[in-house]
Coordinates of C-alpha atoms in Angstrom, one line a residue:
M1411 CA 46.1 96.6 207.7
K1412 CA 48.7 99.3 207.3
R1413 CA 48.4 99.0 203.5
I1414 CA 44.7 99.7 203.6
I1415 CA 45.2 102.8 205.7
V1416 CA 47.8 104.1 203.2
V1417 CA 45.6 103.4 200.2
T1418 CA 42.6 105.0 201.9
G1419 CA 44.6 108.1 202.8
L1420 CA 45.8 108.4 199.2
I1421 CA 42.3 108.1 197.8
I1422 CA 40.9 110.7 200.2
S1423 CA 43.8 113.2 199.6
S1424 CA 43.4 112.8 195.8
L1425 CA 39.6 113.5 196.1
L1426 CA 40.2 116.6 198.2
T1427 CA 42.9 118.1 196.1
S1428 CA 41.0 117.5 192.8
C1429 CA 38.1 119.6 193.7
I1430 CA 39.4 123.2 193.1
P1431 CA 37.3 126.1 191.7
Y1432 CA 37.5 126.8 188.0
K1433 CA 38.9 130.3 188.5
N1434 CA 42.0 128.7 189.9
T1435 CA 42.5 126.4 187.0
V1436 CA 43.0 129.0 184.3
Y1437 CA 46.5 128.5 183.1
M1438 CA 48.6 130.8 181.0
Q1439 CA 45.9 133.4 180.5
N1440 CA 45.2 136.9 181.7
K1441 CA 42.6 136.7 184.4
S1442 CA 41.3 140.2 183.6
I1443 CA 40.1 139.2 180.1
A1444 CA 36.5 137.9 180.0
L1445 CA 36.1 134.1 179.4
D1446 CA 34.0 134.6 176.3
S1447 CA 36.5 136.9 174.5
T1448 CA 39.3 135.5 172.3
Q1449 CA 42.8 136.8 172.1
V1450 CA 44.7 136.5 168.9
M1451 CA 48.5 136.3 169.0
V1452 CA 50.4 136.5 165.8
E1453 CA 54.0 135.3 165.9
Q1454 CA 56.1 137.2 163.5
Q1455 CA 58.7 135.0 161.8
K1456 CA 61.9 136.5 160.8
P1457 CA 63.1 135.7 157.3
Y1458 CA 65.9 133.1 157.2
R1459 CA 69.2 134.4 156.1
V1460 CA 71.9 132.2 154.8
Q1461 CA 74.9 132.1 157.2
I1462 CA 78.5 131.0 157.0
N1463 CA 78.9 127.2 157.1
D1464 CA 75.3 126.5 156.0
I1465 CA 75.1 123.5 153.7
L1466 CA 73.0 124.3 150.7
N1467 CA 71.5 121.9 148.1
I1468 CA 70.4 123.6 144.9
R1469 CA 68.8 121.5 142.1
V1470 CA 67.6 123.2 138.9
K1471 CA 64.6 121.6 137.2
A1472 CA 63.2 122.2 133.8
L1473 CA 61.1 120.4 131.2
D1474 CA 64.1 119.7 129.1
Q1475 CA 66.8 118.1 131.4
N1476 CA 69.4 118.5 128.7
N1477 CA 69.4 122.2 129.1
V1478 CA 70.0 122.1 132.9
S1479 CA 72.1 119.0 133.2
I1480 CA 75.3 121.1 133.4
L1481 CA 74.0 122.9 136.5
N1482 CA 73.0 119.8 138.5
P1483 CA 75.6 117.5 140.0
I1484 CA 75.8 114.0 138.5
G1485 CA 75.2 111.2 141.0
N1486 CA 75.4 111.5 144.8
T1487 CA 78.5 113.6 145.6
N1488 CA 79.6 114.1 149.1
L1489 CA 80.9 117.6 149.7
N1490 CA 83.0 118.1 152.8
A1491 CA 83.3 121.7 153.7
S1492 CA 84.8 121.2 157.1
G1493 CA 88.3 122.7 157.0
A1494 CA 88.7 124.9 154.1

């Protein structure tokens, strides 16, 4: 019997709290702006600058691999730059 009262109370409270006006459900928007207008926000990205201790991987490609083979490492080399 007690379980039925608790379940009924939860159902009634969820029904009462779910019925709120639309003007209160506008999240993360300016309320002074009309609902039919759109607001464009452009995020300016800063160009990335190489910093100290960045790990870079540079591979040179060309149609003739013999010309650029001296610039590319052979195999899978593990470079450890943590200390020097």
